[in-house]
PDB file of C-alpha atoms in Angstrom:
ATOM      1  CA  UNK A 490      -0.339   4.675   6.779  1.00  0.00           C
ATOM      2  CA  UNK A 491      -0.519   1.310   5.029  1.00  0.00           C
ATOM      3  CA  UNK A 492       2.131   0.075   2.569  1.00  0.00           C
ATOM      4  CA  UNK A 493       0.794  -2.517   0.128  1.00  0.00           C
ATOM      5  CA  UNK A 494       3.210  -4.623  -1.919  1.00  0.00           C
ATOM      6  CA  UNK A 495       1.723  -6.757  -4.683  1.00  0.00           C
ATOM      7  CA  UNK A 496       3.886  -9.295  -6.446  1.00  0.00           C
ATOM      8  CA  UNK A 497       4.309 -10.003 -10.130  1.00  0.00           C
ATOM      9  CA  UNK A 498       3.711 -13.750 -10.346  1.00  0.00           C
ATOM     10  CA  UNK A 499       1.036 -15.524 -12.389  1.00  0.00           C
ATOM     11  CA  UNK A 500      -2.512 -15.497 -11.074  1.00  0.00           C
ATOM     12  CA  UNK A 501      -2.538 -12.104  -9.374  1.00  0.00           C
ATOM     13  CA  UNK A 502      -5.724 -10.112  -9.950  1.00  0.00           C
ATOM     14  CA  UNK A 503      -4.514  -6.526 -10.370  1.00  0.00           C
ATOM     15  CA  UNK A 504      -8.060  -5.341 -11.107  1.00  0.00           C
ATOM     16  CA  UNK A 505      -9.187  -6.646  -7.694  1.00  0.00           C
ATOM     17  CA  UNK A 506      -6.188  -5.104  -5.912  1.00  0.00           C
ATOM     18  CA  UNK A 507      -6.734  -1.712  -7.562  1.00  0.00           C
ATOM     19  CA  UNK A 508     -10.498  -1.703  -6.960  1.00  0.00           C
ATOM     20  CA  UNK A 509     -10.003  -2.455  -3.266  1.00  0.00           C
ATOM     21  CA  UNK A 510      -7.207   0.111  -3.016  1.00  0.00           C
ATOM     22  CA  UNK A 511      -9.336   2.778  -4.710  1.00  0.00           C
ATOM     23  CA  UNK A 512     -12.273   2.175  -2.383  1.00  0.00           C
ATOM     24  CA  UNK A 513     -10.123   2.513   0.720  1.00  0.00           C
ATOM     25  CA  UNK A 514      -8.278   5.571  -0.663  1.00  0.00           C
ATOM     26  CA  UNK A 515     -11.572   7.338  -1.358  1.00  0.00           C
ATOM     27  CA  UNK A 516     -12.666   6.528   2.210  1.00  0.00           C
ATOM     28  CA  UNK A 517      -9.710   8.596   3.435  1.00  0.00           C
ATOM     29  CA  UNK A 518      -7.053   5.987   4.171  1.00  0.00           C
ATOM     30  CA  UNK A 519      -3.438   6.835   3.410  1.00  0.00           C
ATOM     31  CA  UNK A 520      -1.868   4.097   1.277  1.00  0.00           C
ATOM     32  CA  UNK A 521       1.168   3.522  -0.912  1.00  0.00           C
ATOM     33  CA  UNK A 522       1.391   0.718  -3.465  1.00  0.00           C
ATOM     34  CA  UNK A 523       4.639  -1.049  -4.329  1.00  0.00           C
ATOM     35  CA  UNK A 524       4.568  -3.646  -7.111  1.00  0.00           C
ATOM     36  CA  UNK A 525       6.691  -6.238  -8.823  1.00  0.00           C
ATOM     37  CA  UNK A 526       6.661  -7.702 -12.312  1.00  0.00           C
ATOM     38  CA  UNK A 527       8.755 -10.871 -12.220  1.00  0.00           C
ATOM     39  CA  UNK A 528       6.395 -13.064 -14.242  1.00  0.00           C
ATOM     40  CA  UNK A 529       6.076 -10.616 -17.138  1.00  0.00           C
ATOM     41  CA  UNK A 530       9.815  -9.836 -17.031  1.00  0.00           C
ATOM     42  CA  UNK A 531      10.591 -13.548 -17.341  1.00  0.00           C
ATOM     43  CA  UNK A 532       8.230 -13.821 -20.327  1.00  0.00           C
ATOM     44  CA  UNK A 533       9.728 -10.798 -22.104  1.00  0.00           C
ATOM     45  CA  UNK A 534      13.327 -11.846 -21.342  1.00  0.00           C
ATOM     46  CA  UNK A 535      12.558 -15.318 -22.719  1.00  0.00           C
ATOM     47  CA  UNK A 536      11.061 -13.813 -25.879  1.00  0.00           C
ATOM     48  CA  UNK A 537      14.158 -11.641 -26.297  1.00  0.00           C
ATOM     49  CA  UNK A 538      16.449 -14.605 -25.657  1.00  0.00           C
ATOM     50  CA  UNK A 539      18.018 -13.168 -22.533  1.00  0.00           C
ATOM     51  CA  UNK A 540      16.852 -14.925 -19.352  1.00  0.00           C
ATOM     52  CA  UNK A 541      19.362 -16.006 -16.712  1.00  0.00           C
ATOM     53  CA  UNK A 542      18.736 -17.167 -13.166  1.00  0.00           C
ATOM     54  CA  UNK A 543      21.418 -18.036 -10.636  1.00  0.00           C
ATOM     55  CA  UNK A 544      21.473 -19.721  -7.223  1.00  0.00           C
ATOM     56  CA  UNK A 545      23.431 -18.249  -4.312  1.00  0.00           C
ATOM     57  CA  UNK A 546      25.478 -20.397  -1.897  1.00  0.00           C
ATOM     58  CA  UNK A 547      22.683 -19.912   0.666  1.00  0.00           C
ATOM     59  CA  UNK A 548      20.124 -21.348  -1.749  1.00  0.00           C
ATOM     60  CA  UNK A 549      18.312 -18.220  -3.006  1.00  0.00           C
ATOM     61  CA  UNK A 550      17.395 -18.202  -6.700  1.00  0.00           C
ATOM     62  CA  UNK A 551      17.402 -14.799  -8.376  1.00  0.00           C
ATOM     63  CA  UNK A 552      17.721 -13.150 -11.761  1.00  0.00           C
ATOM     64  CA  UNK A 553      21.282 -12.267 -12.818  1.00  0.00           C
ATOM     65  CA  UNK A 554      20.950  -8.642 -13.830  1.00  0.00           C
ATOM     66  CA  UNK A 555      23.548  -7.614 -16.382  1.00  0.00           C
ATOM     67  CA  UNK A 556      23.011  -4.330 -18.235  1.00  0.00           C
ATOM     68  CA  UNK A 557      20.799  -5.853 -20.935  1.00  0.00           C
ATOM     69  CA  UNK A 558      18.655  -7.633 -18.349  1.00  0.00           C
ATOM     70  CA  UNK A 559      18.367  -4.385 -16.376  1.00  0.00           C
ATOM     71  CA  UNK A 560      16.994  -2.633 -19.453  1.00  0.00           C
ATOM     72  CA  UNK A 561      14.404  -5.401 -19.959  1.00  0.00           C
ATOM     73  CA  UNK A 562      13.582  -5.191 -16.250  1.00  0.00           C
ATOM     74  CA  UNK A 563      13.040  -1.412 -16.461  1.00  0.00           C
ATOM     75  CA  UNK A 564      10.945  -1.757 -19.608  1.00  0.00           C
ATOM     76  CA  UNK A 565       8.556  -4.158 -17.867  1.00  0.00           C
ATOM     77  CA  UNK A 566       8.539  -2.885 -14.274  1.00  0.00           C
ATOM     78  CA  UNK A 567       8.660   0.876 -14.951  1.00  0.00           C
ATOM     79  CA  UNK A 568       6.759   0.717 -18.218  1.00  0.00           C
ATOM     80  CA  UNK A 569       4.152  -1.964 -18.774  1.00  0.00           C
ATOM     81  CA  UNK A 570       3.472  -2.972 -15.153  1.00  0.00           C
ATOM     82  CA  UNK A 571       3.698   0.448 -13.505  1.00  0.00           C
ATOM     83  CA  UNK A 572       1.661   2.330 -16.085  1.00  0.00           C
ATOM     84  CA  UNK A 573      -0.869  -0.494 -16.315  1.00  0.00           C
ATOM     85  CA  UNK A 574      -1.532  -0.174 -12.572  1.00  0.00           C
ATOM     86  CA  UNK A 575      -1.610   3.635 -12.710  1.00  0.00           C
ATOM     87  CA  UNK A 576      -4.119   3.466 -15.578  1.00  0.00           C
ATOM     88  CA  UNK A 577      -6.366   1.099 -13.599  1.00  0.00           C
ATOM     89  CA  UNK A 578      -6.335   3.483 -10.633  1.00  0.00           C
ATOM     90  CA  UNK A 579      -6.971   6.536 -12.806  1.00  0.00           C
ATOM     91  CA  UNK A 580     -10.018   4.809 -14.319  1.00  0.00           C
ATOM     92  CA  UNK A 581     -11.238   4.223 -10.765  1.00  0.00           C
ATOM     93  CA  UNK A 582     -10.939   7.927  -9.944  1.00  0.00           C
ATOM     94  CA  UNK A 583      -7.658   7.763  -7.995  1.00  0.00           C
ATOM     95  CA  UNK A 584      -4.990  10.296  -9.007  1.00  0.00           C
ATOM     96  CA  UNK A 585      -2.076   7.863  -8.915  1.00  0.00           C
ATOM     97  CA  UNK A 586       1.528   8.709  -9.808  1.00  0.00           C
ATOM     98  CA  UNK A 587       3.849   5.914 -10.902  1.00  0.00           C
ATOM     99  CA  UNK A 588       7.552   6.124 -10.070  1.00  0.00           C
ATOM    100  CA  UNK A 589      10.518   3.816  -9.792  1.00  0.00           C
ATOM    101  CA  UNK A 590      12.855   3.817  -6.824  1.00  0.00           C
ATOM    102  CA  UNK A 591      15.371   5.478  -9.138  1.00  0.00           C
ATOM    103  CA  UNK A 592      13.185   8.594  -9.403  1.00  0.00           C
ATOM    104  CA  UNK A 593      14.188  11.084  -6.734  1.00  0.00           C
ATOM    105  CA  UNK A 594      16.387   8.310  -5.305  1.00  0.00           C
ATOM    106  CA  UNK A 595      13.347   7.086  -3.383  1.00  0.00           C
ATOM    107  CA  UNK A 596      15.092   3.726  -2.901  1.00  0.00           C
ATOM    108  CA  UNK A 597      18.860   3.939  -2.491  1.00  0.00           C
ATOM    109  CA  UNK A 598      21.544   1.369  -1.751  1.00  0.00           C
ATOM    110  CA  UNK A 599      24.941  -0.030  -2.554  1.00  0.00           C
ATOM    111  CA  UNK A 600      25.632  -1.364  -6.059  1.00  0.00           C
ATOM    112  CA  UNK A 601      26.796  -4.964  -5.902  1.00  0.00           C
ATOM    113  CA  UNK A 602      28.822  -5.507  -9.084  1.00  0.00           C
ATOM    114  CA  UNK A 603      29.603  -9.194  -8.522  1.00  0.00           C
ATOM    115  CA  UNK A 604      27.677 -12.143  -7.105  1.00  0.00           C
ATOM    116  CA  UNK A 605      28.726 -15.523  -5.762  1.00  0.00           C
ATOM    117  CA  UNK A 606      26.765 -18.349  -7.339  1.00  0.00           C
ATOM    118  CA  UNK A 607      26.692 -22.130  -7.253  1.00  0.00           C
ATOM    119  CA  UNK A 608      26.815 -23.781 -10.680  1.00  0.00           C
ATOM    120  CA  UNK A 609      27.385 -27.484 -11.292  1.00  0.00           C
ATOM    121  CA  UNK A 610      28.234 -27.882  -7.624  1.00  0.00           C
ATOM    122  CA  UNK A 611      30.972 -25.238  -7.754  1.00  0.00           C
ATOM    123  CA  UNK A 612      31.015 -21.744  -6.253  1.00  0.00           C
ATOM    124  CA  UNK A 613      31.808 -19.071  -8.861  1.00  0.00           C
ATOM    125  CA  UNK A 614      31.905 -15.262  -9.020  1.00  0.00           C
ATOM    126  CA  UNK A 615      29.935 -13.474 -11.735  1.00  0.00           C
ATOM    127  CA  UNK A 616      30.767  -9.836 -12.518  1.00  0.00           C
ATOM    128  CA  UNK A 617      28.766  -7.121 -14.300  1.00  0.00           C
ATOM    129  CA  UNK A 618      25.770  -7.464 -12.007  1.00  0.00           C
ATOM    130  CA  UNK A 619      23.336  -4.590 -11.380  1.00  0.00           C
ATOM    131  CA  UNK A 620      21.791  -5.596  -8.067  1.00  0.00           C
ATOM    132  CA  UNK A 621      21.746  -4.253  -4.552  1.00  0.00           C
ATOM    133  CA  UNK A 622      19.749  -3.905  -1.354  1.00  0.00           C
ATOM    134  CA  UNK A 623      17.740  -0.856  -0.286  1.00  0.00           C
ATOM    135  CA  UNK A 624      19.669   0.721   2.577  1.00  0.00           C
ATOM    136  CA  UNK A 625      18.048   4.146   2.550  1.00  0.00           C
ATOM    137  CA  UNK A 626      14.568   5.457   1.720  1.00  0.00           C
ATOM    138  CA  UNK A 627      14.293   9.125   0.784  1.00  0.00           C
ATOM    139  CA  UNK A 628      10.725  10.061   1.639  1.00  0.00           C
ATOM    140  CA  UNK A 629      10.719  13.739   0.548  1.00  0.00           C
ATOM    141  CA  UNK A 630       9.118  13.116  -2.854  1.00  0.00           C
ATOM    142  CA  UNK A 631       6.606  10.662  -1.373  1.00  0.00           C
ATOM    143  CA  UNK A 632       5.619  13.193   1.299  1.00  0.00           C
ATOM    144  CA  UNK A 633       5.071  15.840  -1.405  1.00  0.00           C
ATOM    145  CA  UNK A 634       2.849  13.497  -3.425  1.00  0.00           C
ATOM    146  CA  UNK A 635       0.769  12.423  -0.445  1.00  0.00           C
ATOM    147  CA  UNK A 636       0.366  16.044   0.686  1.00  0.00           C
ATOM    148  CA  UNK A 637      -0.849  16.919  -2.823  1.00  0.00           C
ATOM    149  CA  UNK A 638      -3.466  14.143  -2.798  1.00  0.00           C
ATOM    150  CA  UNK A 639      -1.613  11.750  -5.101  1.00  0.00           C
ATOM    151  CA  UNK A 640      -1.319   8.022  -4.500  1.00  0.00           C
ATOM    152  CA  UNK A 641       2.281   6.854  -5.116  1.00  0.00           C
ATOM    153  CA  UNK A 642       2.731   3.624  -7.081  1.00  0.00           C
ATOM    154  CA  UNK A 643       6.352   2.529  -6.684  1.00  0.00           C
ATOM    155  CA  UNK A 644       8.497  -0.168  -8.248  1.00  0.00           C
ATOM    156  CA  UNK A 645      12.169  -1.198  -8.446  1.00  0.00           C
ATOM    157  CA  UNK A 646      14.836  -0.459  -9.615  1.00  0.00           C
ATOM    158  CA  UNK A 647      16.571   1.607  -6.969  1.00  0.00           C
ATOM    159  CA  UNK A 648      19.465   4.023  -7.303  1.00  0.00           C
ATOM    160  CA  UNK A 649      22.962   3.198  -6.124  1.00  0.00           C
ATOM    161  CA  UNK A 650      24.826   5.876  -4.186  1.00  0.00           C
ATOM    162  CA  UNK A 651      26.638   6.623  -7.465  1.00  0.00           C
ATOM    163  CA  UNK A 652      23.355   7.028  -9.375  1.00  0.00           C
ATOM    164  CA  UNK A 653      23.435   3.647 -11.137  1.00  0.00           C
ATOM    165  CA  UNK A 654      20.140   1.767 -11.507  1.00  0.00           C
ATOM    166  CA  UNK A 655      20.117  -1.422  -9.430  1.00  0.00           C
ATOM    167  CA  UNK A 656      17.673  -4.302  -9.273  1.00  0.00           C
ATOM    168  CA  UNK A 657      16.435  -4.688  -5.680  1.00  0.00           C
ATOM    169  CA  UNK A 658      13.967  -7.084  -4.099  1.00  0.00           C
ATOM    170  CA  UNK A 659      10.527  -5.467  -4.063  1.00  0.00           C
ATOM    171  CA  UNK A 660       9.378  -7.062  -0.794  1.00  0.00           C
ATOM    172  CA  UNK A 661      12.407  -5.869   1.121  1.00  0.00           C
ATOM    173  CA  UNK A 662      12.159  -2.436  -0.533  1.00  0.00           C
ATOM    174  CA  UNK A 663       8.528  -2.248   0.625  1.00  0.00           C
ATOM    175  CA  UNK A 664       9.632  -3.252   4.121  1.00  0.00           C
ATOM    176  CA  UNK A 665      12.246  -0.475   4.168  1.00  0.00           C
ATOM    177  CA  UNK A 666       9.603   1.981   2.943  1.00  0.00           C
ATOM    178  CA  UNK A 667       7.155   0.907   5.662  1.00  0.00           C
ATOM    179  CA  UNK A 668       9.835   1.423   8.321  1.00  0.00           C
ATOM    180  CA  UNK A 669      10.824   4.850   6.939  1.00  0.00           C
ATOM    181  CA  UNK A 670       7.185   6.003   6.878  1.00  0.00           C
ATOM    182  CA  UNK A 671       6.412   4.468  10.303  1.00  0.00           C
ATOM    183  CA  UNK A 672       3.563   2.550   8.692  1.00  0.00           C
ATOM    184  CA  UNK A 673       0.880   0.883  10.781  1.00  0.00           C
ATOM    185  CA  UNK A 674       0.841  -2.136   8.489  1.00  0.00           C
ATOM    186  CA  UNK A 675       2.746  -3.715   5.613  1.00  0.00           C
ATOM    187  CA  UNK A 676       0.812  -6.039   3.306  1.00  0.00           C
ATOM    188  CA  UNK A 677       2.767  -8.476   1.137  1.00  0.00           C
ATOM    189  CA  UNK A 678       0.254  -9.820  -1.387  1.00  0.00           C
ATOM    190  CA  UNK A 679       1.064 -12.685  -3.762  1.00  0.00           C
ATOM    191  CA  UNK A 680      -0.480 -15.699  -5.504  1.00  0.00           C
ATOM    192  CA  UNK A 681      -0.745 -17.847  -2.368  1.00  0.00           C
ATOM    193  CA  UNK A 682      -2.964 -17.329   0.716  1.00  0.00           C
ATOM    194  CA  UNK A 683       0.026 -16.705   2.989  1.00  0.00           C
ATOM    195  CA  UNK A 684       2.955 -18.659   4.397  1.00  0.00           C
ATOM    196  CA  UNK A 685       2.268 -22.374   4.006  1.00  0.00           C
ATOM    197  CA  UNK A 686       3.674 -24.986   6.390  1.00  0.00           C
ATOM    198  CA  UNK A 687       3.617 -27.601   3.610  1.00  0.00           C
ATOM    199  CA  UNK A 688       3.794 -25.753   0.262  1.00  0.00           C
ATOM    200  CA  UNK A 689       1.782 -25.980  -2.022  1.00  0.00           C
ATOM    201  CA  UNK A 690      -0.944 -27.320   0.292  1.00  0.00           C
ATOM    202  CA  UNK A 691      -3.074 -24.223   0.930  1.00  0.00           C
ATOM    203  CA  UNK A 692      -4.803 -25.911   3.873  1.00  0.00           C
ATOM    204  CA  UNK A 693      -1.448 -25.736   5.701  1.00  0.00           C
ATOM    205  CA  UNK A 694      -1.654 -21.942   6.055  1.00  0.00           C
ATOM    206  CA  UNK A 695       0.224 -20.554   9.062  1.00  0.00           C
ATOM    207  CA  UNK A 696      -2.156 -17.948  10.454  1.00  0.00           C
ATOM    208  CA  UNK A 697       0.021 -16.199  13.043  1.00  0.00           C
ATOM    209  CA  UNK A 698       3.744 -15.589  13.532  1.00  0.00           C
ATOM    210  CA  UNK A 699       5.109 -13.853  16.654  1.00  0.00           C
ATOM    211  CA  UNK A 700       7.036 -10.712  15.693  1.00  0.00           C
ATOM    212  CA  UNK A 701      10.044 -11.792  17.766  1.00  0.00           C
ATOM    213  CA  UNK A 702      10.255 -15.162  16.017  1.00  0.00           C
ATOM    214  CA  UNK A 703       9.828 -14.396  12.296  1.00  0.00           C
ATOM    215  CA  UNK A 704      13.144 -15.733  11.006  1.00  0.00           C
ATOM    216  CA  UNK A 705      12.547 -19.171  12.521  1.00  0.00           C
ATOM    217  CA  UNK A 706       9.710 -19.552   9.977  1.00  0.00           C
ATOM    218  CA  UNK A 707      12.123 -19.270   7.039  1.00  0.00           C
ATOM    219  CA  UNK A 708      12.243 -23.076   6.878  1.00  0.00           C
ATOM    220  CA  UNK A 709       8.641 -23.078   5.571  1.00  0.00           C
ATOM    221  CA  UNK A 710       9.278 -20.439   2.885  1.00  0.00           C
ATOM    222  CA  UNK A 711       9.766 -21.620  -0.692  1.00  0.00           C
ATOM    223  CA  UNK A 712      11.558 -19.634  -3.413  1.00  0.00           C
ATOM    224  CA  UNK A 713      10.434 -15.973  -3.465  1.00  0.00           C
ATOM    225  CA  UNK A 714       8.527 -16.374  -0.197  1.00  0.00           C
ATOM    226  CA  UNK A 715      11.913 -16.398   1.561  1.00  0.00           C
ATOM    227  CA  UNK A 716      12.417 -12.733   0.657  1.00  0.00           C
ATOM    228  CA  UNK A 717       8.939 -11.930   1.963  1.00  0.00           C
ATOM    229  CA  UNK A 718       9.734 -13.508   5.323  1.00  0.00           C
ATOM    230  CA  UNK A 719      13.037 -11.609   5.477  1.00  0.00           C
ATOM    231  CA  UNK A 720      11.182  -8.392   4.599  1.00  0.00           C
ATOM    232  CA  UNK A 721       8.634  -9.073   7.334  1.00  0.00           C
ATOM    233  CA  UNK A 722      11.413  -9.584   9.874  1.00  0.00           C
ATOM    234  CA  UNK A 723      13.070  -6.310   8.856  1.00  0.00           C
ATOM    235  CA  UNK A 724       9.762  -4.434   9.004  1.00  0.00           C
ATOM    236  CA  UNK A 725       8.719  -5.555  12.490  1.00  0.00           C
ATOM    237  CA  UNK A 726      12.257  -5.007  13.789  1.00  0.00           C
ATOM    238  CA  UNK A 727      12.020  -1.470  12.380  1.00  0.00           C
ATOM    239  CA  UNK A 728       8.803  -0.701  14.233  1.00  0.00           C
ATOM    240  CA  UNK A 729       6.014  -1.634  11.779  1.00  0.00           C
ATOM    241  CA  UNK A 730       3.136  -2.862  13.942  1.00  0.00           C
ATOM    242  CA  UNK A 731       2.077  -5.776  11.773  1.00  0.00           C
ATOM    243  CA  UNK A 732       2.956  -7.470   8.512  1.00  0.00           C
ATOM    244  CA  UNK A 733       0.445  -9.601   6.639  1.00  0.00           C
ATOM    245  CA  UNK A 734       1.127 -12.141   3.900  1.00  0.00           C
ATOM    246  CA  UNK A 735      -2.093 -12.046   1.864  1.00  0.00           C
ATOM    247  CA  UNK A 736      -3.740 -13.465  -1.248  1.00  0.00           C
ATOM    248  CA  UNK A 737      -3.967 -11.204  -4.327  1.00  0.00           C
ATOM    249  CA  UNK A 738      -5.831 -13.618  -6.585  1.00  0.00           C
ATOM    250  CA  UNK A 739      -9.419 -12.439  -6.104  1.00  0.00           C
ATOM    251  CA  UNK A 740     -11.990 -10.634  -3.988  1.00  0.00           C
ATOM    252  CA  UNK A 741     -10.927  -7.642  -1.904  1.00  0.00           C
ATOM    253  CA  UNK A 742      -7.287  -8.581  -1.232  1.00  0.00           C
ATOM    254  CA  UNK A 743      -6.313  -5.553   0.883  1.00  0.00           C
ATOM    255  CA  UNK A 744      -9.473  -5.549   3.004  1.00  0.00           C
ATOM    256  CA  UNK A 745      -9.264  -9.308   3.522  1.00  0.00           C
ATOM    257  CA  UNK A 746      -5.631  -9.115   4.655  1.00  0.00           C
ATOM    258  CA  UNK A 747      -6.336  -6.205   7.022  1.00  0.00           C
ATOM    259  CA  UNK A 748      -9.260  -8.238   8.344  1.00  0.00           C
ATOM    260  CA  UNK A 749      -6.916 -11.035   9.377  1.00  0.00           C
ATOM    261  CA  UNK A 750      -6.942 -13.342   6.335  1.00  0.00           C
ATOM    262  CA  UNK A 751      -3.553 -14.788   5.481  1.00  0.00           C
ATOM    263  CA  UNK A 752      -0.513 -14.934   7.743  1.00  0.00           C
ATOM    264  CA  UNK A 753      -0.310 -12.151  10.309  1.00  0.00           C
ATOM    265  CA  UNK A 754       3.047 -11.200  11.835  1.00  0.00           C
ATOM    266  CA  UNK A 755       2.590  -9.054  14.936  1.00  0.00           C
TER     267      UNK A 755
END
């Protein structure tokens, strides 16, 4: 079992990812695809006049997800991005099924209604948030799909324990999924070749990270890469044999990552 997470930033070649995925699926490999959609969500939110990003006291930048933002998020992630990927796979002869983590409560966690942010040097509390962290993965629906020969294509949001849609980090959701399915590998594909020691210098690629020492590499992670490193730490601690940060911009991204390209955590 291989869990592939592909991000939603600019420059990602979804055609290349899907072509590689389809080839490996047809060869008999068992795969699940998890995807993001941050770049397109930002564009749509900007066009609709409703973008808002906040910075936590620990320095993480994330989207503040009020109800209106959640609806934009669902429209892009569950609609345009998810169905666009499913269509690509269907054209390639793969019977893919696109679902959000809300469907069948595949991804489930606690609803965090308020967030602490730093604004103008002051710590504030914002309420009305629709975010959370995946604490539980319900694999029953996924098992049914795989047994029926369908390739699951999953995306946030998740469901809270009360049934409320919550925005969750896709990399950490993929890590939780990989742990729940006892996956052999988790691939985190984005628009960089892996974890860079001196971002954005791609020649500074870190090729190997010891599984027991993942979190010490957080200092090299910029912006969204921090969540990928945290996801990798959670995955290897949960028993996933290896996590690979790979490049989704061209070529055969999945095959290249499984072949050792990128940053390998094992």
